[in-house]
Short mmCIF file of C-alpha atoms in Angstrom, two decimals:
data_model
loop_
_atom_site.label_atom_id
_atom_site.label_comp_id
_atom_site.label_asym_id
_atom_site.label_seq_id
_atom_site.Cartn_x
_atom_site.Cartn_y
_atom_site.Cartn_z
CA MET A 261 97.92 159.58 271.78
CA ILE A 262 100.92 157.45 270.88
CA GLU A 263 100.53 153.69 271.28
CA ILE A 264 103.25 151.05 271.13
CA ILE A 265 101.89 147.62 270.23
CA ALA A 266 104.04 144.53 270.73
CA ILE A 267 103.63 141.71 268.22
CA ASP A 268 104.91 138.61 269.98
CA THR A 269 106.42 135.53 268.40
CA PRO A 270 106.76 133.40 271.53
CA SER A 271 107.96 130.30 269.70
CA LEU A 272 111.16 132.17 268.76
CA GLY A 273 111.29 134.45 271.81
CA ASP A 274 111.01 137.65 269.77
CA ARG A 275 108.91 140.81 269.62
CA SER A 276 108.21 143.21 266.79
CA TYR A 277 106.59 146.58 267.41
CA LEU A 278 104.02 148.72 265.65
CA VAL A 279 103.97 152.33 266.88
CA GLU A 280 101.13 154.64 265.91
CA ASP A 281 99.67 158.07 266.51
CA GLY A 282 96.14 157.29 265.32
CA GLU A 283 96.90 157.81 261.63
CA THR A 284 100.56 157.12 260.92
CA ALA A 285 102.62 154.16 262.06
CA PHE A 286 106.12 152.74 261.96
CA VAL A 287 107.31 149.17 262.57
CA VAL A 288 110.46 147.90 264.26
CA ASP A 289 112.00 144.49 263.51
CA PRO A 290 109.04 142.82 261.75
CA GLN A 291 108.91 139.04 261.48
CA ARG A 292 108.64 137.29 258.11
CA ASP A 293 104.87 136.75 258.27
CA ILE A 294 103.92 140.37 257.72
CA ASP A 295 100.20 139.66 257.42
CA ARG A 296 100.01 140.05 261.22
CA VAL A 297 101.28 143.62 260.92
CA LEU A 298 99.12 144.43 257.91
CA ASP A 299 95.99 143.13 259.60
CA LEU A 300 96.69 145.20 262.71
CA ALA A 301 97.25 148.34 260.66
CA HIS A 302 94.10 147.72 258.62
CA VAL A 303 91.90 147.23 261.67
CA ARG A 304 93.20 150.47 263.18
CA GLY A 305 93.08 152.44 259.94
CA LEU A 306 96.81 153.19 259.97
CA ARG A 307 99.24 154.09 257.22
CA ILE A 308 102.68 152.50 257.74
CA THR A 309 105.28 154.98 256.51
CA ASP A 310 108.52 153.62 257.97
CA VAL A 311 110.12 150.29 258.84
CA PHE A 312 113.24 150.13 261.03
CA GLU A 313 115.70 147.25 261.49
CA THR A 314 117.85 147.31 264.61
CA HIS A 315 120.26 144.78 263.07
CA ILE A 316 120.69 142.01 260.55
CA HIS A 317 118.93 139.28 262.49
CA ASN A 318 120.53 135.92 263.17
CA ASP A 319 117.52 134.08 264.59
CA TYR A 320 114.77 134.74 262.05
CA VAL A 321 114.13 135.87 258.51
CA THR A 322 112.98 139.47 258.48
CA GLY A 323 109.78 140.73 256.95
CA GLY A 324 111.11 144.28 256.75
CA LEU A 325 111.78 144.50 253.02
CA ALA A 326 108.54 142.75 252.08
CA LEU A 327 106.54 144.99 254.42
CA ALA A 328 108.14 148.11 252.96
CA ARG A 329 107.37 146.98 249.43
CA VAL A 330 103.73 146.20 250.19
CA THR A 331 103.05 149.43 252.08
CA GLY A 332 105.39 151.79 250.23
CA ALA A 333 107.12 152.54 253.53
CA THR A 334 110.70 153.72 253.78
CA TYR A 335 112.97 150.86 254.88
CA HIS A 336 115.69 151.98 257.30
CA VAL A 337 118.74 149.72 257.57
CA ASN A 338 122.15 150.68 258.90
CA ALA A 339 124.24 152.35 256.19
CA ALA A 340 127.15 150.09 257.15
CA ASP A 341 125.24 146.83 256.61
CA PRO A 342 126.33 145.12 253.35
CA VAL A 343 122.88 144.40 251.94
CA SER A 344 122.05 143.75 248.30
CA PHE A 345 118.73 145.59 248.14
CA ALA A 346 117.72 149.24 248.03
CA ARG A 347 117.14 150.74 251.48
CA ALA A 348 117.21 154.11 253.20
CA PRO A 349 120.61 154.09 254.91
CA ILE A 350 120.55 155.24 258.50
CA GLU A 351 123.34 155.80 261.02
CA ASP A 352 124.08 157.03 264.50
CA GLY A 353 122.44 160.38 265.29
CA ASN A 354 120.01 160.44 262.38
CA VAL A 355 116.47 161.55 263.27
CA ILE A 356 113.50 160.38 261.19
CA ASP A 357 110.18 162.23 261.43
CA VAL A 358 107.27 159.81 261.31
CA GLY A 359 104.07 161.77 260.84
CA PRO A 360 103.67 165.13 262.59
CA HIS A 361 104.28 163.89 266.14
CA MET A 362 106.83 161.04 266.26
CA HIS A 363 110.57 161.44 265.90
CA VAL A 364 112.87 158.40 265.80
CA ARG A 365 116.55 158.90 266.67
CA ALA A 366 119.11 156.24 265.80
CA LEU A 367 121.76 155.34 268.38
CA ALA A 368 124.71 153.09 267.55
CA THR A 369 124.68 150.21 270.06
CA PRO A 370 127.09 147.57 268.75
CA GLY A 371 127.62 144.35 270.64
CA HIS A 372 125.06 141.88 269.38
CA THR A 373 126.38 142.76 265.93
CA PHE A 374 128.94 145.34 264.86
CA THR A 375 126.34 147.55 263.16
CA HIS A 376 123.52 147.30 265.69
CA LEU A 377 121.29 150.36 266.13
CA SER A 378 118.75 151.21 268.80
CA TYR A 379 115.92 153.66 268.10
CA VAL A 380 114.67 156.29 270.53
CA LEU A 381 111.07 157.43 270.10
CA GLU A 382 110.78 161.12 270.97
CA VAL A 383 107.37 162.78 271.24
CA LEU A 384 106.76 166.27 272.63
CA GLY A 385 105.50 166.05 276.20
CA ARG A 386 106.14 162.31 276.50
CA VAL A 387 108.95 160.32 278.16
CA PRO A 388 111.20 158.77 275.48
CA ALA A 389 110.98 155.07 274.69
CA VAL A 390 113.81 153.01 273.21
CA PHE A 391 113.69 150.02 270.88
CA THR A 392 116.83 148.10 271.74
CA GLY A 393 116.70 145.07 269.44
CA GLY A 394 119.45 142.73 270.64
CA SER A 395 121.31 145.30 272.74
CA LEU A 396 119.85 145.98 276.19
CA LEU A 397 117.33 143.26 277.06
CA TYR A 398 115.24 142.71 280.17
CA GLY A 399 117.79 141.69 282.79
CA SER A 400 120.30 140.69 280.15
CA THR A 401 121.88 141.61 276.83
CA GLY A 402 121.98 140.06 273.38
CA ARG A 403 124.67 137.43 273.06
CA PRO A 404 127.91 138.56 271.38
CA ASP A 405 129.04 135.27 269.83
CA LEU A 406 126.69 134.83 266.87
CA LEU A 407 129.14 136.30 264.35
CA GLY A 408 131.80 133.76 265.26
CA ARG A 409 134.24 133.12 268.07
CA ALA A 410 136.87 135.40 266.56
CA HIS A 411 134.65 138.44 267.18
CA THR A 412 133.15 137.51 270.54
CA GLY A 413 135.79 139.15 272.73
CA GLU A 414 135.44 142.50 271.00
CA LEU A 415 131.66 142.41 270.72
CA VAL A 416 131.04 141.62 274.38
CA LYS A 417 132.98 144.73 275.38
CA ARG A 418 131.06 146.80 272.85
CA GLN A 419 127.84 145.41 274.26
CA TYR A 420 128.84 146.64 277.70
CA ALA A 421 129.66 150.11 276.37
CA SER A 422 126.41 150.28 274.39
CA ALA A 423 124.28 149.44 277.41
CA HIS A 424 126.01 152.16 279.40
CA ARG A 425 125.48 154.62 276.58
CA LEU A 426 121.74 153.94 276.65
CA ALA A 427 121.68 154.31 280.43
CA ALA A 428 123.54 157.60 280.20
CA VAL A 429 121.50 159.34 277.48
CA LEU A 430 118.01 158.19 278.47
CA PRO A 431 115.99 159.07 281.58
CA ASP A 432 115.28 156.39 284.17
CA ASP A 433 111.58 156.28 283.31
CA ALA A 434 112.22 155.60 279.60
CA ARG A 435 110.52 152.34 278.61
CA VAL A 436 112.71 149.65 277.03
CA TYR A 437 111.38 147.60 274.10
CA PRO A 438 113.79 144.83 273.01
CA ALA A 439 113.36 142.45 270.09
CA HIS A 440 114.87 139.45 271.89
CA GLY A 441 114.90 138.00 275.37
CA PHE A 442 111.57 136.19 275.71
CA GLY A 443 113.06 132.73 275.31
CA SER A 444 115.22 133.58 272.30
CA PHE A 445 118.64 131.98 272.00
CA CYS A 446 119.82 135.47 271.00
CA SER A 447 119.63 136.43 274.68
CA ALA A 448 122.80 135.86 276.67
CA THR A 449 120.80 134.77 279.73
CA PRO A 450 117.12 133.96 280.31
CA SER A 451 114.65 136.42 281.82
CA ASP A 452 110.95 136.21 282.57
CA ALA A 453 110.35 139.97 282.70
CA GLY A 454 107.65 141.31 280.41
CA GLN A 455 108.43 145.04 280.58
CA SER A 456 111.07 147.36 281.96
CA THR A 457 112.57 150.82 282.10
CA ILE A 458 116.09 152.19 281.98
CA GLY A 459 115.89 152.80 285.72
CA ARG A 460 114.91 149.23 286.49
CA GLU A 461 117.68 147.87 284.27
CA LYS A 462 120.17 149.99 286.20
CA GLN A 463 119.09 148.08 289.30
CA VAL A 464 118.86 144.51 288.00
CA ASN A 465 120.79 144.09 284.77
CA PRO A 466 124.33 142.72 285.22
CA VAL A 467 125.61 144.81 282.33
CA LEU A 468 124.69 147.94 284.34
CA THR A 469 125.38 146.70 287.88
CA GLN A 470 128.73 144.96 287.39
CA GLN A 471 132.19 146.12 286.47
CA GLU A 472 133.09 145.42 282.86
CA HIS A 473 135.46 142.52 283.55
CA ASP A 474 132.93 140.81 285.84
CA TYR A 475 130.14 141.19 283.29
CA VAL A 476 132.36 139.93 280.47
CA ASP A 477 133.64 136.92 282.40
CA ALA A 478 130.19 135.88 283.62
CA LEU A 479 128.53 136.31 280.25
CA LEU A 480 131.17 134.36 278.34
CA ALA A 481 131.11 131.55 280.90
CA GLY A 482 127.35 131.24 280.51
CA LEU A 483 127.18 130.97 276.73
CA ASP A 484 125.98 127.64 275.38
CA ALA A 485 125.06 126.27 271.97
CA TYR A 486 122.58 128.08 269.73
CA PRO A 487 120.47 126.69 266.86
CA ALA A 488 122.35 125.61 263.75
CA TYR A 489 119.87 127.35 261.45
CA TYR A 490 121.16 130.71 262.69
CA ALA A 491 123.99 130.31 260.18
CA HIS A 492 121.47 130.76 257.36
CA MET A 493 119.55 133.75 258.73
CA GLY A 494 122.15 136.48 258.29
CA PRO A 495 122.84 135.68 254.62
CA ALA A 496 119.10 135.50 253.89
CA ASN A 497 118.48 138.86 255.54
CA ARG A 498 121.34 140.54 253.72
CA VAL A 499 119.92 139.41 250.37
CA GLY A 500 116.44 140.70 251.21
CA PRO A 501 113.78 138.02 251.63
CA ASP A 502 110.42 138.16 249.93
CA ALA A 503 107.10 137.67 251.70
CA PRO A 504 106.49 133.98 252.43
CA ASP A 505 104.25 131.65 250.48
CA LEU A 506 101.80 130.17 252.98
CA ALA A 507 99.74 128.24 250.43
CA GLU A 508 98.47 124.89 251.69
CA PRO A 509 100.88 122.05 250.78
CA LYS A 510 99.65 119.13 248.71
CA THR A 511 98.12 116.14 250.49
CA ALA A 512 100.18 112.97 250.64
CA ASP A 513 98.71 109.47 250.73
CA PRO A 514 100.26 106.58 252.72
CA ALA A 515 102.28 105.32 249.76
CA GLU A 516 103.87 108.72 249.20
CA LEU A 517 104.65 109.17 252.89
CA ARG A 518 106.33 105.75 253.05
CA SER A 519 108.29 106.52 249.90
CA ARG A 520 109.52 109.80 251.36
CA ILE A 521 110.58 108.14 254.62
CA GLU A 522 112.45 105.41 252.78
CA ALA A 523 114.18 108.04 250.62
CA GLY A 524 115.62 109.66 253.75
CA GLU A 525 113.33 112.67 253.73
CA TRP A 526 111.91 114.03 256.99
CA VAL A 527 108.28 113.30 257.73
CA VAL A 528 107.46 115.19 260.93
CA ASP A 529 104.54 114.41 263.22
CA LEU A 530 103.24 117.57 264.90
CA ARG A 531 101.03 115.86 267.46
CA SER A 532 101.75 115.90 271.19
CA ARG A 533 104.47 113.65 272.56
CA THR A 534 101.84 111.63 274.41
CA ALA A 535 99.94 110.89 271.20
CA PHE A 536 103.12 110.17 269.25
CA ALA A 537 104.47 107.70 271.80
CA ALA A 538 101.16 105.81 271.80
CA ARG A 539 101.16 105.26 268.05
CA HIS A 540 102.87 106.78 265.03
CA VAL A 541 103.96 105.97 261.51
CA ALA A 542 107.26 104.13 261.79
CA GLY A 543 110.17 106.29 260.70
CA THR A 544 108.48 109.62 261.40
CA LEU A 545 109.94 112.16 263.82
CA ASN A 546 108.05 113.96 266.58
CA PHE A 547 108.43 117.72 266.84
CA GLY A 548 105.26 118.62 268.69
CA ALA A 549 103.47 121.81 267.70
CA ASP A 550 102.87 122.38 271.43
CA GLY A 551 106.54 123.17 272.11
CA SER A 552 109.48 124.99 270.50
CA PHE A 553 108.74 123.29 267.22
CA ALA A 554 110.54 125.51 264.72
CA THR A 555 113.57 126.09 266.93
CA TYR A 556 114.39 122.42 267.38
CA LEU A 557 113.37 121.26 263.92
CA GLY A 558 115.46 124.02 262.36
CA TRP A 559 118.33 123.11 264.68
CA LEU A 560 118.37 119.40 263.84
CA ILE A 561 117.27 119.05 260.23
CA PRO A 562 120.10 118.89 257.68
CA TRP A 563 119.48 122.15 255.83
CA GLY A 564 117.69 121.55 252.55
CA THR A 565 116.28 118.13 253.47
CA PRO A 566 112.78 117.71 251.98
CA LEU A 567 110.14 118.02 254.68
CA SER A 568 106.56 116.79 255.03
CA LEU A 569 104.18 117.43 257.93
CA LEU A 570 101.58 115.30 259.68
CA GLY A 571 99.03 116.93 261.97
CA ASP A 572 95.76 116.50 263.77
CA THR A 573 94.15 119.25 261.71
CA ALA A 574 94.81 121.49 258.73
CA ALA A 575 95.07 124.43 261.14
CA GLN A 576 97.88 122.70 263.03
CA VAL A 577 99.79 122.14 259.79
CA ALA A 578 99.21 125.75 258.72
CA ASP A 579 100.51 127.06 262.04
CA ALA A 580 103.61 124.90 261.70
CA GLN A 581 104.16 126.12 258.16
CA ARG A 582 104.02 129.70 259.43
CA GLU A 583 106.59 128.88 262.10
CA LEU A 584 108.91 127.37 259.49
CA VAL A 585 108.89 130.29 257.06
CA ARG A 586 110.04 132.52 259.91
CA ILE A 587 113.34 130.61 259.93
CA GLY A 588 113.66 130.29 256.17
CA ILE A 589 112.18 126.83 255.58
CA ASP A 590 109.89 127.96 252.80
CA ARG A 591 108.86 124.71 251.20
CA VAL A 592 106.83 121.89 252.70
CA GLU A 593 106.76 119.03 250.21
CA ALA A 594 103.52 117.46 251.40
CA ALA A 595 101.19 117.15 254.36
CA ALA A 596 98.47 114.92 255.77
CA THR A 597 95.97 115.33 258.59
CA GLY A 598 93.96 112.88 260.64
CA THR A 599 95.31 109.82 262.42
CA PRO A 600 98.33 107.51 262.17
CA GLU A 601 96.05 104.72 260.95
CA ALA A 602 95.05 106.89 257.98
CA TRP A 603 98.64 107.85 257.25
CA SER A 604 100.14 104.37 257.46
CA GLY A 605 97.89 102.37 255.14
CA ALA A 606 98.85 98.73 255.57
CA ALA A 607 102.20 99.54 257.16
CA ARG A 608 102.80 98.86 260.83
CA LEU A 609 102.50 101.58 263.44
CA GLY A 610 105.29 102.30 265.87
CA SER A 611 105.10 103.10 269.58
CA PHE A 612 107.30 103.38 272.64
CA PRO A 613 106.68 103.69 276.40
CA ARG A 614 106.67 106.88 278.42
CA ALA A 615 107.75 106.96 282.05
CA ASP A 616 108.80 109.24 284.90
CA PHE A 617 111.98 109.38 286.98
CA SER A 618 110.56 107.23 289.78
CA GLU A 619 109.96 104.44 287.27
CA LEU A 620 113.50 104.85 285.97
CA ALA A 621 114.83 104.55 289.51
CA MET A 622 112.92 101.31 290.06
CA VAL A 623 113.98 99.82 286.71
CA ARG A 624 117.67 100.37 287.50
CA HIS A 625 117.33 97.94 290.43
CA HIS A 626 116.11 95.17 288.14
CA ARG A 627 118.04 95.40 284.86
CA PRO A 628 120.78 97.43 283.19
CA VAL A 629 119.56 100.27 281.00
CA THR A 630 121.25 103.19 279.28
CA ILE A 631 120.22 106.61 280.56
CA LEU A 632 120.62 109.19 277.81
CA ASP A 633 120.61 112.86 278.82
CA VAL A 634 119.95 115.13 275.81
CA ARG A 635 120.11 118.48 277.60
CA ARG A 636 122.65 121.12 276.64
CA ASN A 637 126.15 121.30 278.10
CA LEU A 638 125.43 123.95 280.74
CA GLU A 639 122.45 122.00 282.01
CA TRP A 640 124.55 118.83 282.27
CA THR A 641 127.33 120.66 284.09
CA GLN A 642 124.89 122.06 286.63
CA ASN A 643 123.70 118.56 287.59
CA HIS A 644 123.04 115.19 286.00
CA ILE A 645 122.30 111.56 286.83
CA ASP A 646 125.47 109.75 287.77
CA GLY A 647 126.37 107.22 285.09
CA ALA A 648 124.18 108.76 282.38
CA LEU A 649 125.37 109.14 278.81
CA HIS A 650 125.31 112.77 277.69
CA ILE A 651 124.63 113.66 274.06
CA PRO A 652 122.98 117.07 273.57
CA LEU A 653 119.91 116.82 271.37
CA HIS A 654 121.42 118.97 268.65
CA GLU A 655 124.35 116.52 268.35
CA LEU A 656 122.30 113.32 268.44
CA LEU A 657 121.99 112.72 264.69
CA ASP A 658 125.76 112.91 264.27
CA ARG A 659 126.44 110.73 267.34
CA LEU A 660 123.86 107.97 267.01
CA GLY A 661 126.68 105.46 266.84
CA GLU A 662 127.58 106.27 270.45
CA VAL A 663 124.21 105.10 271.76
CA PRO A 664 124.54 101.50 272.95
CA VAL A 665 122.25 98.73 271.78
CA GLY A 666 119.62 97.65 274.27
CA GLU A 667 117.11 99.59 276.32
CA VAL A 668 117.62 103.37 276.27
CA TRP A 669 115.78 105.71 278.66
CA VAL A 670 116.07 109.24 277.30
CA HIS A 671 115.38 112.41 279.29
CA CYS A 672 115.77 116.17 279.12
CA GLN A 673 114.64 118.93 281.49
CA ALA A 674 110.87 118.66 281.02
CA GLY A 675 110.06 116.06 278.35
CA TYR A 676 109.78 117.91 275.03
CA ARG A 677 113.35 117.35 273.85
CA ALA A 678 113.29 113.78 275.17
CA SER A 679 110.36 113.03 272.88
CA ILE A 680 112.23 114.40 269.87
CA ALA A 681 115.25 112.29 270.80
CA ALA A 682 113.09 109.21 271.41
CA SER A 683 111.56 109.55 267.95
CA VAL A 684 115.02 109.84 266.38
CA LEU A 685 116.23 106.77 268.28
CA ALA A 686 113.10 104.76 267.47
CA ALA A 687 113.44 105.61 263.77
CA ALA A 688 117.03 104.32 263.96
CA GLY A 689 115.85 101.02 265.45
CA HIS A 690 116.60 101.55 269.15
CA GLN A 691 114.47 100.19 271.99
CA VAL A 692 113.57 103.45 273.70
CA VAL A 693 111.63 104.78 276.68
CA ALA A 694 110.84 108.52 276.79
CA VAL A 695 111.08 110.04 280.27
CA ASP A 696 108.29 112.59 280.37
CA ASP A 697 109.05 114.28 283.67
CA GLU A 698 110.70 117.32 285.24
CA PHE A 699 114.40 116.74 285.87
CA ASP A 700 114.10 118.51 289.22
CA ARG A 701 112.29 115.38 290.44
CA ALA A 702 115.11 112.99 289.57
CA ALA A 703 116.92 113.19 292.91
CA SER A 704 113.77 112.87 295.01
CA ALA A 705 112.83 109.83 292.91
CA GLY A 706 115.96 108.10 294.20
CA LEU A 707 118.34 108.64 291.30
CA PRO A 708 121.95 109.65 292.08
CA VAL A 709 122.30 113.24 290.87
CA THR A 710 125.73 114.82 290.73
CA ALA A 711 127.22 118.12 289.55
CA GLY A 712 130.29 118.96 287.52
#
């Protein structure tokens, strides 16, 4: 019996895979925190003999090299990838025997990157399965613009050809196992599918249902910003990252936390946006552990800025630390757990109001306020509140000077990004109200919503 086990990293929208035959196993696209894979293999009594990378990842730091070193597995990376570590070079058409039953065939599927490979699992008497990395996703494809605008035009056409190659060489009932597409910014378009086959993708995926020029035009028109930390992932993965250090950071007292804030370091509060708004240490920033914490922190933080974490519990801090090492933020300077009163010492606590769109609509009748929309460009273009100021969250730190003095009501699509923005504005001295509401309710609340 062959079993394919998905190892989800929902915070980054990625999946790794462990594939086993009861004794032997291989792994595809492992995340940095390889202890999850090792624990799974140990519980099942498996020997990991091979690790495969579909591509040099742009959205996370790989655990492939570290996993291969720990287990003694052979590490398969495209022969054309310019890496600085020893690997087993693999290229289109190569077949790797994993144990006595599993055969893994490499297929060149460029588009997400120039050297992207997919891997077909072939087992006697079983329908093939394909691990597609950032090539063919569920209802979408990997985006072609992460290597720079100069390459996007060529890569999007290669992505189209690669998807059609997979559809041509694999049977309709072949299961598809992508690395991206579960909320990852590596996906060209969102999808909520959890599983698929080649046959289903032929029916629903634009790359397989549209003519090339229609697919290309629609995909390019739909591309929006992606996290700034992506620029650091490729170089880190080409060098060959070690396993992460997840040792508990040192505990900071109130004096140290205040000193770090005053020095311009980032002290991040992991608590929920509701708790943060009610009371927090002045100058701290709110990236709640209950949302896309690592994605947005990695996107906004000036790379290399010293970072400390505040959390309800040690477990919350540890989980956040694990999220951070996945994107290459390896060092947390200090941490503290408990309550804002314990963290602040004698210093004052900050707070700001939360509201919904109906309250915003009422306030506009009584006094002038600035409405700040921090959603991304495509969201703004689709519809927005007439008269609102638009600064995407990832641009806010560089454009704080554009935010007027006075009362600022900040919103996003659902509240998480608005809380991050509100904490940034409050730390900069603005009078802020965080709109914690679904944007779909803005029009029914009486606010003038327009498109364009």
